[in-house]
Amino acid sequence: MSGSFCKSLYPFSGEQHRQGLSFQAGDIIRVVQALPGGWWEGERDGVRGWFPSSYVHVLEVRTESNFVFTSYLNLTQSSLNGSGCQSDFDFLSLFNFLFSLSLSLSLSLSFSLSFSINCVTFPTPACMPEQQLLKPNEWSYCDFFWTDKKDPQGNGCVTGFEVLLQKQLKGKQMQKEMAEFIRERIKIEEDYAKNLSKLSQNPLASQEEGTLGEAWAQLKKSLADEAEVHLKFSSKLQSEVEKPFLAFRENFKKDMKRFDHHIADLRKQLVGRYAAVEKARKALADRQKELEVKTQQLEIKLSNKIEEDIKKARRKSTQAGDELMRCVDLYNQSQSKWFEEMVTTSLELERLEVERVEMIRQHLCQYTTLRHETDMFNQSTMEPVDQLLQGVDPARDRELWVRENQTGEIRPVDIEI
Amino acid sequence: MSGSFCKSLYPFSGEQHRQGLSFQAGDIIRVVQALPGGWWEGERDGVRGWFPSSYVHVLEVRTESNFVFTSYLNLTQSSLNGSGCQSDFDFLSLFNFLFSLSLSLSLSLSFSLSFSINCVTFPTPACMPEQQLLKPNEWSYCDFFWTDKKDPQGNGCVTGFEVLLQKQLKGKQMQKEMAEFIRERIKIEEDYAKNLSKLSQNPLASQEEGTLGEAWAQLKKSLADEAEVHLKFSSKLQSEVEKPFLAFRENFKKDMKRFDHHIADLRKQLVGRYAAVEKARKALADRQKELEVKTQQLEIKLSNKIEEDIKKARRKSTQAGDELMRCVDLYNQSQSKWFEEMVTTSLELERLEVERVEMIRQHLCQYTTLRHETDMFNQSTMEPVDQLLQGVDPARDRELWVRENQTGEIRPVDIEI
């Protein structure tokens, strides 16, 4: 990679490194040393310094000899993207890569123990503490949503928490759509019932008499019975499935808004306090530089004034140091607070989601139960019809009809003279 | 009843009785003697004579003392109606009435052994031969449709055979209407299937993922399965119920027409031959009267010419007598032929009706079988849904979603100076 050029994806202040290279997003940097471990040396505008390799995108790969580096580059490239937002940083892959190489690199440079993305501070890869998941084997929300990610719909960022919130809102939407689907089924059933009921009243073949006529009349009536069954089905669909879906968590949106604002506020506070840290850091650097300058002056020319100046500069330096410590404390407190709230709130969202899935599962089971019932009730509408059909007797029907309609049973006789 | 007046319902020639009273339909007759046995003496236009009491309608009942007569009148009145057609004559009731009274009436008048209604000759009540039903206990068509009846739709007559034919035509009509009813059911099923199928394709909540998403997708698919079941039902309804109903006896109308014309032709022939008998009877009466006149003339004044005339008149009388016998023979043959054809054809109609009722019964059983099948197939569409619902696992769904959507698992750390 040495000799390659790369383009920065995000701004970097360089503060986290004793010899950090600062740049803006979009700057071109010449790669001087591309070491494994996450920190590269580069040169920009004649200035040399170190920066996290994940902050840049290599423009061309000059050396192919080192397969290891190319693989590594591929690993990091996959976690990069071309917006002004830092994507999720594939720390684990880096970590694994380091181990699998078993490189005994003496990382002669000293790096920071951490660096920030969007004012949230993460450990650097080489200095990653042993991190167990808070809830191992549970794939818990509270373990996997620490980093921001690129907003697919634009140039901004989406926090991990916002991803979780979106999931919740989507879940509610799905529930609503399921209720709509059930509503459509209800309409279909009511329509079917109406048609069956109407046909049941149709006088077709109602003049059929006797045992056959009775069986036919019952067959027609059975359509009205079927209609009843389907109406009951649609009515229960409404009360036992649709309604619960619509009613479940009616305060949902309000709650989500509340969570959203709360976490967002904590992030805002974090941004403010991070800025204060940066400002204090710069102020300290300025004060230290002043002290250096003054000390050099003393080496050239001893003077009381310069000694006084040096004392003053030293005092200011100390004060700046204290201020920096104070700002860092405040920042760390803020971040801890945000961390706690993230854990608590994401676990609450997780719980709500489990509840939602359970609720839906239960009520869809209710749907299938109602369908089973309906089919069974429907079958029973055929029983009286079957019975009457069994009793259909052409001889009996003839008797009934002949009794009613005969014209005369005396047979003709011959004329006698 | 003596002293009452009655109004005649049908014409009566009086020929069947030695002292018959002739009248037209609508004539007013004064009742002289209303004897049980079916023959009353009456007076019209100064002429007295006897007639069948079933031919008249009593205008008022003068005597209430004799409950027996009133009951008898009710019996006969119920078989009377006000058109120019003879209604069915309730012989059996008359017969039973006579026996239950155990009246030992000496029926001093001599009646005919038979009389005709619409040119068909029946035995008179008092002289009724022992008639067993041709097919006892079977209520067979061939036993109960000998007499004509009044056409409810006008002034004419309907033969017993036409009543049987109408029954057949009505039966075919009923079959056709049942097929129409099944067609309507088919349409309803197709409509239902179409709606279910369409809803099955609806993308509502299709973004639900994981095990819950699978269960939901299967639930939606089950509607398409239900639609299939109902389409199959409607298809079988068409091939196994509607079609057979429409196809059964396609030559039916032709056959009925054939029967109708055949029997009607035989009745027509009977009418013709009856007229011939009446004509021959009248001719004989005329010849006998002539003989009487001539014989009386001889008693007044002996003369050769008169003796010759008497011989001629006697010859003509004999010839007229032979002619009458010949006509009666032809008539009786015709009536026998008609009788045979009536028995054969009405038994055929009876057989066809049994077949029709059986066919319909079978196919309506097929209908209920198809409905049972449909409900069972329908139930089975729920099985895969139930299975998948059982497998819904919020923890698994969380894992799947988090794996896909996580933003970063490295937790933030404090800033160190």
mmCIF file of N, CA, C and O in Angstrom, chain A residues 23-88:
data_model
loop_
_atom_site.group_PDB
_atom_site.id
_atom_site.type_symbol
_atom_site.label_atom_id
_atom_site.label_comp_id
_atom_site.label_asym_id
_atom_site.label_seq_id
_atom_site.Cartn_x
_atom_site.Cartn_y
_atom_site.Cartn_z
ATOM 1 N N PHE A 23 -7.132 15.809 8.853
ATOM 2 C CA PHE A 23 -7.673 16.066 7.514
ATOM 3 C C PHE A 23 -9.184 16.215 7.576
ATOM 4 O O PHE A 23 -9.818 15.900 8.590
ATOM 5 N N GLN A 24 -9.744 16.713 6.450
ATOM 6 C CA GLN A 24 -11.209 16.794 6.305
ATOM 7 C C GLN A 24 -11.690 15.595 5.519
ATOM 8 O O GLN A 24 -10.877 14.856 4.961
ATOM 9 N N ALA A 25 -12.980 15.432 5.448
ATOM 10 C CA ALA A 25 -13.522 14.378 4.575
ATOM 11 C C ALA A 25 -13.258 14.764 3.142
ATOM 12 O O ALA A 25 -13.382 15.948 2.779
ATOM 13 N N GLY A 26 -12.844 13.792 2.340
ATOM 14 C CA GLY A 26 -12.599 14.064 0.928
ATOM 15 C C GLY A 26 -11.179 14.455 0.578
ATOM 16 O O GLY A 26 -10.860 14.661 -0.594
ATOM 17 N N ASP A 27 -10.314 14.548 1.543
ATOM 18 C CA ASP A 27 -8.913 14.914 1.248
ATOM 19 C C ASP A 27 -8.148 13.727 0.673
ATOM 20 O O ASP A 27 -8.420 12.575 0.996
ATOM 21 N N ILE A 28 -7.179 13.997 -0.141
ATOM 22 C CA ILE A 28 -6.325 12.939 -0.695
ATOM 23 C C ILE A 28 -5.061 12.845 0.155
ATOM 24 O O ILE A 28 -4.413 13.866 0.432
ATOM 25 N N ILE A 29 -4.724 11.644 0.558
ATOM 26 C CA ILE A 29 -3.570 11.420 1.423
ATOM 27 C C ILE A 29 -2.696 10.375 0.765
ATOM 28 O O ILE A 29 -3.184 9.360 0.263
ATOM 29 N N ARG A 30 -1.386 10.637 0.780
ATOM 30 C CA ARG A 30 -0.460 9.626 0.250
ATOM 31 C C ARG A 30 -0.101 8.664 1.375
ATOM 32 O O ARG A 30 0.259 9.075 2.476
ATOM 33 N N VAL A 31 -0.240 7.421 1.095
ATOM 34 C CA VAL A 31 0.048 6.409 2.123
ATOM 35 C C VAL A 31 1.550 6.199 2.216
ATOM 36 O O VAL A 31 2.209 5.874 1.238
ATOM 37 N N VAL A 32 2.118 6.457 3.404
ATOM 38 C CA VAL A 32 3.547 6.245 3.639
ATOM 39 C C VAL A 32 3.757 4.840 4.181
ATOM 40 O O VAL A 32 4.571 4.082 3.678
ATOM 41 N N GLN A 33 3.009 4.504 5.238
ATOM 42 C CA GLN A 33 3.111 3.137 5.804
ATOM 43 C C GLN A 33 1.706 2.616 6.094
ATOM 44 O O GLN A 33 0.957 3.264 6.815
ATOM 45 N N ALA A 34 1.427 1.477 5.533
ATOM 46 C CA ALA A 34 0.112 0.881 5.805
ATOM 47 C C ALA A 34 0.300 -0.349 6.669
ATOM 48 O O ALA A 34 0.438 -1.459 6.171
ATOM 49 N N LEU A 35 0.400 -0.118 7.990
ATOM 50 C CA LEU A 35 0.658 -1.236 8.881
ATOM 51 C C LEU A 35 -0.636 -1.908 9.299
ATOM 52 O O LEU A 35 -1.671 -1.252 9.379
ATOM 53 N N PRO A 36 -0.572 -3.198 9.571
ATOM 54 C CA PRO A 36 -1.746 -3.820 10.194
ATOM 55 C C PRO A 36 -1.926 -3.290 11.612
ATOM 56 O O PRO A 36 -0.982 -2.780 12.176
ATOM 57 N N GLY A 37 -3.044 -3.355 12.180
ATOM 58 C CA GLY A 37 -3.278 -2.826 13.525
ATOM 59 C C GLY A 37 -4.217 -1.655 13.494
ATOM 60 O O GLY A 37 -4.708 -1.193 14.511
ATOM 61 N N GLY A 38 -4.492 -1.114 12.272
ATOM 62 C CA GLY A 38 -5.526 -0.089 12.173
ATOM 63 C C GLY A 38 -4.983 1.311 11.990
ATOM 64 O O GLY A 38 -5.740 2.219 11.670
ATOM 65 N N TRP A 39 -3.699 1.568 12.212
ATOM 66 C CA TRP A 39 -3.141 2.910 12.030
ATOM 67 C C TRP A 39 -2.147 2.924 10.877
ATOM 68 O O TRP A 39 -1.254 2.111 10.797
ATOM 69 N N TRP A 40 -2.381 3.881 9.982
ATOM 70 C CA TRP A 40 -1.455 4.059 8.879
ATOM 71 C C TRP A 40 -0.772 5.414 8.994
ATOM 72 O O TRP A 40 -1.335 6.368 9.544
ATOM 73 N N GLU A 41 0.454 5.480 8.394
ATOM 74 C CA GLU A 41 1.113 6.786 8.286
ATOM 75 C C GLU A 41 0.868 7.334 6.888
ATOM 76 O O GLU A 41 0.949 6.609 5.898
ATOM 77 N N GLY A 42 0.566 8.632 6.867
ATOM 78 C CA GLY A 42 0.348 9.225 5.561
ATOM 79 C C GLY A 42 0.916 10.621 5.486
ATOM 80 O O GLY A 42 1.421 11.187 6.473
ATOM 81 N N GLU A 43 0.806 11.195 4.297
ATOM 82 C CA GLU A 43 1.322 12.544 4.092
ATOM 83 C C GLU A 43 0.303 13.359 3.340
ATOM 84 O O GLU A 43 -0.281 12.929 2.339
ATOM 85 N N ARG A 44 0.059 14.571 3.869
ATOM 86 C CA ARG A 44 -0.865 15.476 3.181
ATOM 87 C C ARG A 44 -0.340 16.873 3.318
ATOM 88 O O ARG A 44 -0.026 17.323 4.429
ATOM 89 N N ASP A 45 -0.299 17.579 2.194
ATOM 90 C CA ASP A 45 0.209 18.954 2.203
ATOM 91 C C ASP A 45 1.567 19.044 2.887
ATOM 92 O O ASP A 45 1.815 19.934 3.723
ATOM 93 N N GLY A 46 2.443 18.094 2.609
ATOM 94 C CA GLY A 46 3.778 18.119 3.192
ATOM 95 C C GLY A 46 3.825 17.696 4.654
ATOM 96 O O GLY A 46 4.912 17.562 5.223
ATOM 97 N N VAL A 47 2.656 17.497 5.246
ATOM 98 C CA VAL A 47 2.649 17.118 6.659
ATOM 99 C C VAL A 47 2.481 15.610 6.769
ATOM 100 O O VAL A 47 1.632 15.019 6.112
ATOM 101 N N ARG A 48 3.310 14.999 7.609
ATOM 102 C CA ARG A 48 3.198 13.558 7.830
ATOM 103 C C ARG A 48 2.513 13.291 9.159
ATOM 104 O O ARG A 48 2.686 14.043 10.108
ATOM 105 N N GLY A 49 1.856 12.176 9.220
ATOM 106 C CA GLY A 49 1.241 11.831 10.509
ATOM 107 C C GLY A 49 0.466 10.532 10.395
ATOM 108 O O GLY A 49 0.421 9.901 9.327
ATOM 109 N N TRP A 50 -0.149 10.130 11.525
ATOM 110 C CA TRP A 50 -0.839 8.831 11.596
ATOM 111 C C TRP A 50 -2.345 9.037 11.694
ATOM 112 O O TRP A 50 -2.818 10.028 12.224
ATOM 113 N N PHE A 51 -3.093 8.052 11.180
ATOM 114 C CA PHE A 51 -4.565 8.137 11.165
ATOM 115 C C PHE A 51 -5.172 6.727 11.083
ATOM 116 O O PHE A 51 -4.468 5.798 10.668
ATOM 117 N N PRO A 52 -6.414 6.579 11.494
ATOM 118 C CA PRO A 52 -7.031 5.232 11.425
ATOM 119 C C PRO A 52 -7.337 4.862 9.971
ATOM 120 O O PRO A 52 -7.912 5.651 9.223
ATOM 121 N N SER A 53 -6.917 3.677 9.589
ATOM 122 C CA SER A 53 -7.075 3.272 8.185
ATOM 123 C C SER A 53 -8.548 3.158 7.783
ATOM 124 O O SER A 53 -8.905 3.264 6.615
ATOM 125 N N SER A 54 -9.417 2.977 8.782
ATOM 126 C CA SER A 54 -10.835 2.853 8.439
ATOM 127 C C SER A 54 -11.441 4.172 8.004
ATOM 128 O O SER A 54 -12.545 4.210 7.479
ATOM 129 N N TYR A 55 -10.676 5.258 8.186
ATOM 130 C CA TYR A 55 -11.221 6.557 7.817
ATOM 131 C C TYR A 55 -11.035 6.873 6.346
ATOM 132 O O TYR A 55 -11.505 7.896 5.883
ATOM 133 N N VAL A 56 -10.302 5.977 5.643
ATOM 134 C CA VAL A 56 -9.990 6.298 4.253
ATOM 135 C C VAL A 56 -10.378 5.166 3.310
ATOM 136 O O VAL A 56 -10.637 4.040 3.719
ATOM 137 N N HIS A 57 -10.367 5.557 2.042
ATOM 138 C CA HIS A 57 -10.690 4.604 0.976
ATOM 139 C C HIS A 57 -9.529 4.632 0.005
ATOM 140 O O HIS A 57 -9.245 5.664 -0.583
ATOM 141 N N VAL A 58 -8.853 3.470 -0.149
ATOM 142 C CA VAL A 58 -7.660 3.450 -1.003
ATOM 143 C C VAL A 58 -8.071 3.594 -2.451
ATOM 144 O O VAL A 58 -8.988 2.935 -2.931
ATOM 145 N N LEU A 59 -7.345 4.444 -3.160
ATOM 146 C CA LEU A 59 -7.730 4.716 -4.534
ATOM 147 C C LEU A 59 -7.159 3.718 -5.515
ATOM 148 O O LEU A 59 -7.737 3.400 -6.525
ATOM 149 N N GLU A 60 -6.007 3.195 -5.259
ATOM 150 C CA GLU A 60 -5.479 2.120 -6.097
ATOM 151 C C GLU A 60 -4.502 1.323 -5.253
ATOM 152 O O GLU A 60 -3.926 1.841 -4.316
ATOM 153 N N VAL A 61 -4.377 0.037 -5.569
ATOM 154 C CA VAL A 61 -3.458 -0.795 -4.794
ATOM 155 C C VAL A 61 -2.194 -0.973 -5.604
ATOM 156 O O VAL A 61 -2.184 -1.613 -6.650
ATOM 157 N N ARG A 62 -1.060 -0.352 -5.140
ATOM 158 C CA ARG A 62 0.178 -0.420 -5.921
ATOM 159 C C ARG A 62 0.880 -1.758 -5.752
ATOM 160 O O ARG A 62 1.360 -2.353 -6.696
ATOM 161 N N THR A 63 0.936 -2.246 -4.553
ATOM 162 C CA THR A 63 1.677 -3.495 -4.339
ATOM 163 C C THR A 63 0.711 -4.673 -4.292
ATOM 164 O O THR A 63 -0.292 -4.645 -3.591
ATOM 165 N N GLU A 64 1.006 -5.669 -5.102
ATOM 166 C CA GLU A 64 0.180 -6.897 -5.024
ATOM 167 C C GLU A 64 0.904 -8.006 -4.309
ATOM 168 O O GLU A 64 0.356 -9.066 -4.091
ATOM 169 N N SER A 65 2.155 -7.744 -3.973
ATOM 170 C CA SER A 65 2.950 -8.838 -3.418
ATOM 171 C C SER A 65 2.408 -9.305 -2.082
ATOM 172 O O SER A 65 2.404 -10.492 -1.791
ATOM 173 N N ASN A 66 1.955 -8.359 -1.356
ATOM 174 C CA ASN A 66 1.516 -8.769 -0.035
ATOM 175 C C ASN A 66 0.030 -9.093 -0.002
ATOM 176 O O ASN A 66 -0.807 -8.226 0.178
ATOM 177 N N PHE A 67 -0.288 -10.359 -0.166
ATOM 178 C CA PHE A 67 -1.674 -10.840 -0.188
ATOM 179 C C PHE A 67 -2.387 -10.481 1.114
ATOM 180 O O PHE A 67 -3.540 -10.123 1.146
ATOM 181 N N VAL A 68 -1.598 -10.588 2.168
ATOM 182 C CA VAL A 68 -2.164 -10.308 3.481
ATOM 183 C C VAL A 68 -2.742 -8.912 3.526
ATOM 184 O O VAL A 68 -3.857 -8.685 3.950
ATOM 185 N N PHE A 69 -1.970 -7.960 3.007
ATOM 186 C CA PHE A 69 -2.444 -6.582 3.060
ATOM 187 C C PHE A 69 -3.681 -6.384 2.206
ATOM 188 O O PHE A 69 -4.599 -5.656 2.575
ATOM 189 N N THR A 70 -3.661 -7.065 1.035
ATOM 190 C CA THR A 70 -4.814 -6.913 0.157
ATOM 191 C C THR A 70 -6.087 -7.461 0.817
ATOM 192 O O THR A 70 -7.134 -6.833 0.782
ATOM 193 N N SER A 71 -5.923 -8.630 1.451
ATOM 194 C CA SER A 71 -7.072 -9.206 2.145
ATOM 195 C C SER A 71 -7.577 -8.260 3.216
ATOM 196 O O SER A 71 -8.770 -8.029 3.358
ATOM 197 N N TYR A 72 -6.588 -7.737 3.930
ATOM 198 C CA TYR A 72 -6.942 -6.816 5.006
ATOM 199 C C TYR A 72 -7.697 -5.617 4.447
ATOM 200 O O TYR A 72 -8.694 -5.177 4.983
ATOM 201 N N LEU A 73 -7.191 -5.129 3.326
ATOM 202 C CA LEU A 73 -7.824 -3.986 2.697
ATOM 203 C C LEU A 73 -9.263 -4.313 2.325
ATOM 204 O O LEU A 73 -10.167 -3.521 2.530
ATOM 205 N N ASN A 74 -9.448 -5.514 1.788
ATOM 206 C CA ASN A 74 -10.803 -5.913 1.420
ATOM 207 C C ASN A 74 -11.727 -5.935 2.634
ATOM 208 O O ASN A 74 -12.861 -5.510 2.564
ATOM 209 N N LEU A 75 -11.140 -6.420 3.746
ATOM 210 C CA LEU A 75 -11.945 -6.453 4.972
ATOM 211 C C LEU A 75 -12.411 -5.056 5.344
ATOM 212 O O LEU A 75 -13.570 -4.835 5.645
ATOM 213 N N THR A 76 -11.447 -4.112 5.317
ATOM 214 C CA THR A 76 -11.820 -2.765 5.747
ATOM 215 C C THR A 76 -12.696 -2.085 4.710
ATOM 216 O O THR A 76 -13.616 -1.365 5.046
ATOM 217 N N GLN A 77 -12.405 -2.314 3.431
ATOM 218 C CA GLN A 77 -13.199 -1.662 2.388
ATOM 219 C C GLN A 77 -14.674 -2.008 2.494
ATOM 220 O O GLN A 77 -15.546 -1.205 2.252
ATOM 221 N N SER A 78 -14.889 -3.256 2.880
ATOM 222 C CA SER A 78 -16.303 -3.668 2.957
ATOM 223 C C SER A 78 -17.073 -2.926 4.017
ATOM 224 O O SER A 78 -18.283 -2.897 4.013
ATOM 225 N N SER A 79 -16.354 -2.336 4.949
ATOM 226 C CA SER A 79 -17.101 -1.597 5.964
ATOM 227 C C SER A 79 -17.115 -0.111 5.677
ATOM 228 O O SER A 79 -17.543 0.699 6.477
ATOM 229 N N LEU A 80 -16.610 0.255 4.517
ATOM 230 C CA LEU A 80 -16.589 1.671 4.176
ATOM 231 C C LEU A 80 -17.682 2.001 3.178
ATOM 232 O O LEU A 80 -18.142 1.165 2.431
ATOM 233 N N ASN A 81 -18.058 3.260 3.163
ATOM 234 C CA ASN A 81 -18.988 3.703 2.131
ATOM 235 C C ASN A 81 -18.733 5.171 1.857
ATOM 236 O O ASN A 81 -18.043 5.826 2.617
ATOM 237 N N GLY A 82 -19.279 5.645 0.801
ATOM 238 C CA GLY A 82 -18.840 6.946 0.311
ATOM 239 C C GLY A 82 -19.578 8.177 0.789
ATOM 240 O O GLY A 82 -19.634 9.182 0.095
ATOM 241 N N SER A 83 -20.178 8.132 1.982
ATOM 242 C CA SER A 83 -20.879 9.347 2.416
ATOM 243 C C SER A 83 -20.078 10.026 3.500
ATOM 244 O O SER A 83 -18.994 9.579 3.865
ATOM 245 N N GLY A 84 -20.669 11.029 4.046
ATOM 246 C CA GLY A 84 -19.967 11.757 5.103
ATOM 247 C C GLY A 84 -20.176 11.138 6.469
ATOM 248 O O GLY A 84 -19.924 11.755 7.486
ATOM 249 N N CYS A 85 -20.704 9.912 6.441
ATOM 250 C CA CYS A 85 -21.014 9.300 7.735
ATOM 251 C C CYS A 85 -20.187 8.058 7.912
ATOM 252 O O CYS A 85 -19.962 7.296 6.981
ATOM 253 N N GLN A 86 -19.794 7.824 9.093
ATOM 254 C CA GLN A 86 -18.983 6.619 9.340
ATOM 255 C C GLN A 86 -19.888 5.410 9.415
ATOM 256 O O GLN A 86 -20.859 5.386 10.139
ATOM 257 N N SER A 87 -19.512 4.405 8.660
ATOM 258 C CA SER A 87 -20.313 3.178 8.681
ATOM 259 C C SER A 87 -19.926 2.344 9.889
ATOM 260 O O SER A 87 -19.007 2.683 10.620
ATOM 261 N N ASP A 88 -20.630 1.249 10.056
ATOM 262 C CA ASP A 88 -20.264 0.356 11.156
ATOM 263 C C ASP A 88 -18.867 -0.198 10.895
ATOM 264 O O ASP A 88 -18.512 -0.595 9.794
#
